[in-house]
């Protein structure tokens, strides 16, 4: 069998039925990374010895009939802002370049329990701030479909890893776009669960009221399998659900006959929406109609406020979350400071990159006395209005369909000098984080230049399983599993 083109579900089955072994699977993926990641740059680190050893242990347990979990023996890549005991979690920042957390994140524990094998950690925009992975202080990641172009961000490394066939599954985090937008630009599935569905324990915080860990996969079923492994209650994250997670595969294949799909007019009339992206997303909606869904035109008028609201709330939270990186509590420490204030400021000056500094300054400003009411409090009120928009929409429809990104993957360097242009990449995705609802990006074709395009589906809070069902039905109707990028 060709291991690196098999889905995670297919690979898990083959390992369980002893058509292959986890060791062979891990070796095949590591081999592909070794040959090709030089031109993609998806990984910051791989763990060949440990991964092979863990794979052998899983194989031994499978031989004894012990390890039967749905991901037993399957390789997974993990974004480098998620803690794994003893491994650096750099957030692609000089600030954390040498720090290895002494504990596992909740999701890392869950992966271990499921028998999944972590093969390496992936590149991101520094502290997950960005839309192209160009803000990484470590390296550039390139889009596997066109290496002149960016893979999206901030989880660009995880998306590129799945699209390039370096791992069948990966974890990312999504504060405003970061699983869906890179998935859309790289041609794989990226899922942001309902806020609280997956514990954030051990995810290095960016915007705590927005951050969610989520899966990357080549198929919706694979994403559902990974969700089964990582979701559910965890008392170490007070915002995490108290309810047992559903089985995300249970009703996955039930179809969408009679399901109401809302099409928000505003999302298709914005300036800057690429005509090819628009056409492919409309075509996808037609496909869902042909599958028996009812298409309902709806209005989400608060769309135009999403980007400014997010960039106030996310930066406010980031400025507070990143205050701990001062060279004393955490992070890089400057050498030979003149005094304690100098130590803090030099450590932060040296440790953080330009985008992170910009956001800390913006966030500190909107929280400062005199501006707090005018910016931060007002943004919180607008956030509520955005959430209300969705609540009214979900009285009429089950799922909302929209584009993910206004354009396909852009060229390396094209937007890196223009933060506002970069921020507009998130126009269609940010509202889901502000409203705490689940949202997914599913491949829906490619542009005339061969660049992937994603369809976004958004669902009601904690109805993640229904959302995955809709995405699955669409994916099956198209009849194709997204290909792995040919890397030569
Ligand atoms: N692009 C958005 C930002 O820069 C979202 C990033 C994310 O989801 N982590 O903040």
CSV table of C-alpha atoms in Angstrom, one decimal, residues 147-399:
chain,number,residue,atom,x,y,z
A,147,UNK,CA,6.4,27.2,-3.5
A,148,UNK,CA,6.5,30.8,-4.6
A,149,UNK,CA,3.4,31.3,-2.5
A,150,UNK,CA,2.6,31.3,1.2
A,151,UNK,CA,0.7,28.4,2.9
A,152,UNK,CA,-1.6,30.8,4.9
A,153,UNK,CA,-1.4,31.1,8.6
A,154,UNK,CA,-0.9,31.1,11.4
A,155,UNK,CA,-0.9,27.3,11.3
A,156,UNK,CA,0.9,27.3,7.9
A,157,UNK,CA,3.3,24.5,8.9
A,158,UNK,CA,0.5,22.1,9.9
A,159,UNK,CA,-1.6,22.8,6.8
A,160,UNK,CA,1.5,22.4,4.5
A,161,UNK,CA,2.5,19.2,6.3
A,162,UNK,CA,-0.9,17.6,5.6
A,163,UNK,CA,-1.1,19.0,2.0
A,164,UNK,CA,2.5,17.8,1.2
A,165,UNK,CA,1.8,14.3,2.6
A,166,UNK,CA,4.2,14.7,5.5
A,167,UNK,CA,1.5,13.6,8.0
A,168,UNK,CA,-2.1,12.4,7.6
A,169,UNK,CA,-3.2,14.5,10.5
A,170,UNK,CA,-2.0,17.7,12.2
A,171,UNK,CA,-3.1,19.9,15.1
A,172,UNK,CA,-3.3,23.7,14.8
A,173,UNK,CA,-4.9,26.5,16.7
A,174,UNK,CA,-7.5,29.0,15.5
A,175,UNK,CA,-7.9,32.4,17.1
A,176,UNK,CA,-9.4,34.2,14.0
A,177,UNK,CA,-8.7,31.9,11.0
A,178,UNK,CA,-5.7,29.8,11.7
A,179,UNK,CA,-7.0,26.3,11.0
A,180,UNK,CA,-9.5,27.3,8.2
A,181,UNK,CA,-7.5,29.8,6.2
A,182,UNK,CA,-4.3,27.8,5.8
A,183,UNK,CA,-6.4,24.6,5.1
A,184,UNK,CA,-8.2,26.6,2.4
A,185,UNK,CA,-5.0,27.8,0.8
A,186,UNK,CA,-3.3,24.4,1.0
A,187,UNK,CA,-6.3,22.3,-0.1
A,188,UNK,CA,-7.0,20.3,3.0
A,189,UNK,CA,-9.7,20.2,5.7
A,190,UNK,CA,-9.2,22.5,8.7
A,191,UNK,CA,-11.7,22.6,11.6
A,192,UNK,CA,-12.3,25.1,14.4
A,193,UNK,CA,-14.4,23.5,17.0
A,194,UNK,CA,-16.9,25.3,19.2
A,195,UNK,CA,-15.1,27.4,21.8
A,196,UNK,CA,-14.8,25.1,24.8
A,197,UNK,CA,-15.0,21.8,22.9
A,198,UNK,CA,-11.3,21.2,23.2
A,199,UNK,CA,-9.3,22.0,26.3
A,200,UNK,CA,-6.7,24.9,25.8
A,201,UNK,CA,-4.6,23.5,28.7
A,202,UNK,CA,-1.0,23.6,27.4
A,203,UNK,CA,-1.8,25.8,24.3
A,204,UNK,CA,0.3,28.9,24.7
A,205,UNK,CA,-2.3,31.7,24.8
A,206,UNK,CA,-2.7,34.4,22.2
A,207,UNK,CA,-6.4,35.6,22.7
A,208,UNK,CA,-7.8,33.4,25.4
A,209,UNK,CA,-11.5,34.1,24.7
A,210,UNK,CA,-10.9,33.2,21.0
A,211,UNK,CA,-8.3,30.5,20.8
A,212,UNK,CA,-9.3,26.9,20.0
A,213,UNK,CA,-7.2,23.9,19.0
A,214,UNK,CA,-8.4,22.1,15.9
A,215,UNK,CA,-7.5,19.4,13.4
A,216,UNK,CA,-6.1,19.4,9.9
A,217,UNK,CA,-6.8,16.4,7.8
A,218,UNK,CA,-7.3,15.3,4.2
A,219,UNK,CA,-10.8,14.2,4.8
A,220,UNK,CA,-13.7,15.2,7.0
A,221,UNK,CA,-13.8,11.7,8.5
A,222,UNK,CA,-10.2,12.0,9.5
A,223,UNK,CA,-10.9,15.3,11.1
A,224,UNK,CA,-13.8,13.7,13.0
A,225,UNK,CA,-11.5,10.9,14.2
A,226,UNK,CA,-9.0,13.4,15.5
A,227,UNK,CA,-11.8,15.3,17.2
A,228,UNK,CA,-12.9,12.1,19.0
A,229,UNK,CA,-9.4,11.8,20.4
A,230,UNK,CA,-8.9,15.4,21.6
A,231,UNK,CA,-12.3,16.8,22.6
A,232,UNK,CA,-14.2,16.6,25.9
A,233,UNK,CA,-14.0,17.9,29.5
A,234,UNK,CA,-10.7,19.0,31.2
A,235,UNK,CA,-10.9,20.6,34.6
A,236,UNK,CA,-7.6,22.5,34.0
A,237,UNK,CA,-9.3,24.7,31.4
A,238,UNK,CA,-12.3,26.5,33.1
A,239,UNK,CA,-13.8,27.4,29.8
A,240,UNK,CA,-13.8,23.8,28.6
A,241,UNK,CA,-17.1,21.9,28.3
A,242,UNK,CA,-18.3,19.8,31.3
A,243,UNK,CA,-20.2,17.4,29.0
A,244,UNK,CA,-18.7,14.3,27.5
A,245,UNK,CA,-17.7,14.8,23.9
A,246,UNK,CA,-20.0,13.3,21.3
A,247,UNK,CA,-18.8,10.6,18.9
A,248,UNK,CA,-18.1,12.8,15.9
A,249,UNK,CA,-18.3,9.9,13.5
A,250,UNK,CA,-21.6,8.5,14.8
A,251,UNK,CA,-23.9,10.4,12.4
A,252,UNK,CA,-21.3,11.6,10.0
A,253,UNK,CA,-22.7,9.7,7.0
A,254,UNK,CA,-26.4,10.5,7.5
A,255,UNK,CA,-26.5,13.0,4.7
A,256,UNK,CA,-28.0,16.5,4.4
A,257,UNK,CA,-31.4,15.8,2.9
A,258,UNK,CA,-33.7,18.6,4.3
A,259,UNK,CA,-30.9,20.4,6.1
A,260,UNK,CA,-31.2,24.2,5.7
A,261,UNK,CA,-28.1,25.9,4.5
A,262,UNK,CA,-27.9,29.7,4.9
A,263,UNK,CA,-26.1,31.8,2.4
A,264,UNK,CA,-25.3,35.2,3.9
A,265,UNK,CA,-25.6,37.9,1.2
A,266,UNK,CA,-22.9,40.1,2.8
A,267,UNK,CA,-20.3,37.4,2.5
A,268,UNK,CA,-20.6,37.3,-1.2
A,269,UNK,CA,-20.8,41.1,-1.9
A,270,UNK,CA,-17.7,42.3,-0.2
A,271,UNK,CA,-15.1,44.2,-2.2
A,272,UNK,CA,-12.0,42.1,-2.6
A,273,UNK,CA,-13.7,38.7,-3.0
A,274,UNK,CA,-11.9,37.0,-5.8
A,275,UNK,CA,-14.3,36.1,-8.6
A,276,UNK,CA,-12.9,32.5,-8.9
A,277,UNK,CA,-13.3,32.0,-5.2
A,278,UNK,CA,-16.8,33.3,-5.3
A,279,UNK,CA,-17.7,31.0,-8.3
A,280,UNK,CA,-16.3,27.9,-6.6
A,281,UNK,CA,-18.1,28.5,-3.3
A,282,UNK,CA,-21.4,29.1,-5.1
A,283,UNK,CA,-20.8,25.9,-7.1
A,284,UNK,CA,-20.3,24.0,-3.8
A,285,UNK,CA,-23.6,25.4,-2.5
A,286,UNK,CA,-25.3,24.1,-5.6
A,287,UNK,CA,-23.8,20.7,-5.0
A,288,UNK,CA,-25.2,20.7,-1.5
A,289,UNK,CA,-28.6,21.7,-2.9
A,290,UNK,CA,-28.4,18.7,-5.3
A,291,UNK,CA,-27.8,16.5,-2.2
A,292,UNK,CA,-31.2,17.6,-0.8
A,293,UNK,CA,-30.2,20.6,1.3
A,294,UNK,CA,-32.5,23.6,1.2
A,295,UNK,CA,-30.7,26.8,0.4
A,296,UNK,CA,-31.9,29.9,2.3
A,297,UNK,CA,-30.7,33.4,1.7
A,298,UNK,CA,-29.8,35.1,5.0
A,299,UNK,CA,-28.3,38.3,6.3
A,300,UNK,CA,-25.4,38.7,8.7
A,301,UNK,CA,-25.1,42.5,8.6
A,302,UNK,CA,-22.4,42.8,11.3
A,303,UNK,CA,-19.8,41.3,9.0
A,304,UNK,CA,-18.2,44.7,8.3
A,305,UNK,CA,-17.4,45.1,12.0
A,306,UNK,CA,-15.7,41.7,12.5
A,307,UNK,CA,-12.1,42.7,11.6
A,308,UNK,CA,-11.9,45.9,13.7
A,309,UNK,CA,-13.7,44.2,16.6
A,310,UNK,CA,-11.3,41.2,16.5
A,311,UNK,CA,-8.2,43.4,16.3
A,312,UNK,CA,-9.2,45.2,19.4
A,313,UNK,CA,-10.2,42.1,21.5
A,314,UNK,CA,-7.4,39.8,20.3
A,315,UNK,CA,-4.7,42.4,20.8
A,316,UNK,CA,-6.0,43.4,24.2
A,317,UNK,CA,-5.9,39.8,25.3
A,318,UNK,CA,-2.5,39.2,23.6
A,319,UNK,CA,-1.0,42.2,25.4
A,320,UNK,CA,-2.1,40.7,28.7
A,321,UNK,CA,-1.1,37.1,27.9
A,322,UNK,CA,2.3,38.1,26.6
A,323,UNK,CA,3.2,40.2,29.6
A,324,UNK,CA,4.6,37.1,31.3
A,325,UNK,CA,7.4,36.9,28.8
A,326,UNK,CA,9.8,39.4,30.5
A,327,UNK,CA,13.0,37.4,30.8
A,328,UNK,CA,12.3,36.7,34.5
A,329,UNK,CA,9.0,34.8,34.7
A,330,UNK,CA,9.4,33.3,31.2
A,331,UNK,CA,11.3,33.6,28.0
A,332,UNK,CA,14.5,35.0,26.6
A,333,UNK,CA,16.7,37.0,29.0
A,334,UNK,CA,18.8,39.8,27.7
A,335,UNK,CA,22.5,39.8,28.7
A,336,UNK,CA,24.1,42.5,30.9
A,337,UNK,CA,21.1,44.7,31.6
A,338,UNK,CA,21.7,48.0,33.4
A,339,UNK,CA,18.8,47.5,35.9
A,340,UNK,CA,15.6,45.6,36.3
A,341,UNK,CA,13.5,47.8,34.0
A,342,UNK,CA,16.3,47.5,31.4
A,343,UNK,CA,16.2,43.7,31.8
A,344,UNK,CA,12.5,43.6,31.1
A,345,UNK,CA,12.5,46.0,28.1
A,346,UNK,CA,15.7,44.6,26.5
A,347,UNK,CA,14.5,41.0,26.9
A,348,UNK,CA,11.2,41.9,25.2
A,349,UNK,CA,12.9,44.1,22.6
A,350,UNK,CA,15.2,41.2,21.6
A,351,UNK,CA,12.7,38.4,22.0
A,352,UNK,CA,9.6,39.6,20.1
A,353,UNK,CA,9.3,40.3,16.4
A,354,UNK,CA,7.7,43.3,14.7
A,355,UNK,CA,4.1,42.0,14.4
A,356,UNK,CA,4.0,40.8,18.0
A,357,UNK,CA,5.3,44.2,19.2
A,358,UNK,CA,2.7,46.0,17.1
A,359,UNK,CA,-0.1,43.9,18.7
A,360,UNK,CA,1.2,44.4,22.2
A,361,UNK,CA,1.3,48.1,21.7
A,362,UNK,CA,-2.2,48.2,20.1
A,363,UNK,CA,-3.6,45.9,22.9
A,364,UNK,CA,-2.0,48.0,25.7
A,365,UNK,CA,-3.5,51.2,24.1
A,366,UNK,CA,-7.0,49.9,23.9
A,367,UNK,CA,-6.9,48.7,27.5
A,368,UNK,CA,-5.4,51.9,28.8
A,369,UNK,CA,-7.3,54.3,31.1
A,370,UNK,CA,-9.2,56.8,29.0
A,371,UNK,CA,-9.4,54.5,26.0
A,372,UNK,CA,-10.8,51.3,27.6
A,373,UNK,CA,-14.4,52.5,27.3
A,374,UNK,CA,-14.0,53.9,23.8
A,375,UNK,CA,-12.3,50.8,22.3
A,376,UNK,CA,-12.2,47.7,24.4
A,377,UNK,CA,-15.7,47.9,26.0
A,378,UNK,CA,-17.2,49.0,22.8
A,379,UNK,CA,-15.6,46.1,21.0
A,380,UNK,CA,-17.1,43.7,23.6
A,381,UNK,CA,-20.5,45.1,22.9
A,382,UNK,CA,-20.1,44.8,19.1
A,383,UNK,CA,-18.9,41.2,19.7
A,384,UNK,CA,-22.2,40.5,21.4
A,385,UNK,CA,-24.1,41.9,18.4
A,386,UNK,CA,-22.1,39.7,16.0
A,387,UNK,CA,-23.0,36.7,18.2
A,388,UNK,CA,-26.6,37.8,18.1
A,389,UNK,CA,-26.5,38.0,14.3
A,390,UNK,CA,-25.6,34.3,14.3
A,391,UNK,CA,-28.1,33.3,16.9
A,392,UNK,CA,-30.9,34.8,14.8
A,393,UNK,CA,-29.6,33.2,11.7
A,394,UNK,CA,-29.5,29.8,13.4
A,395,UNK,CA,-33.2,30.1,14.1
A,396,UNK,CA,-33.7,29.8,10.4
A,397,UNK,CA,-30.9,27.6,9.2
A,398,UNK,CA,-28.8,24.6,10.4
A,399,UNK,CA,-25.5,25.6,8.7
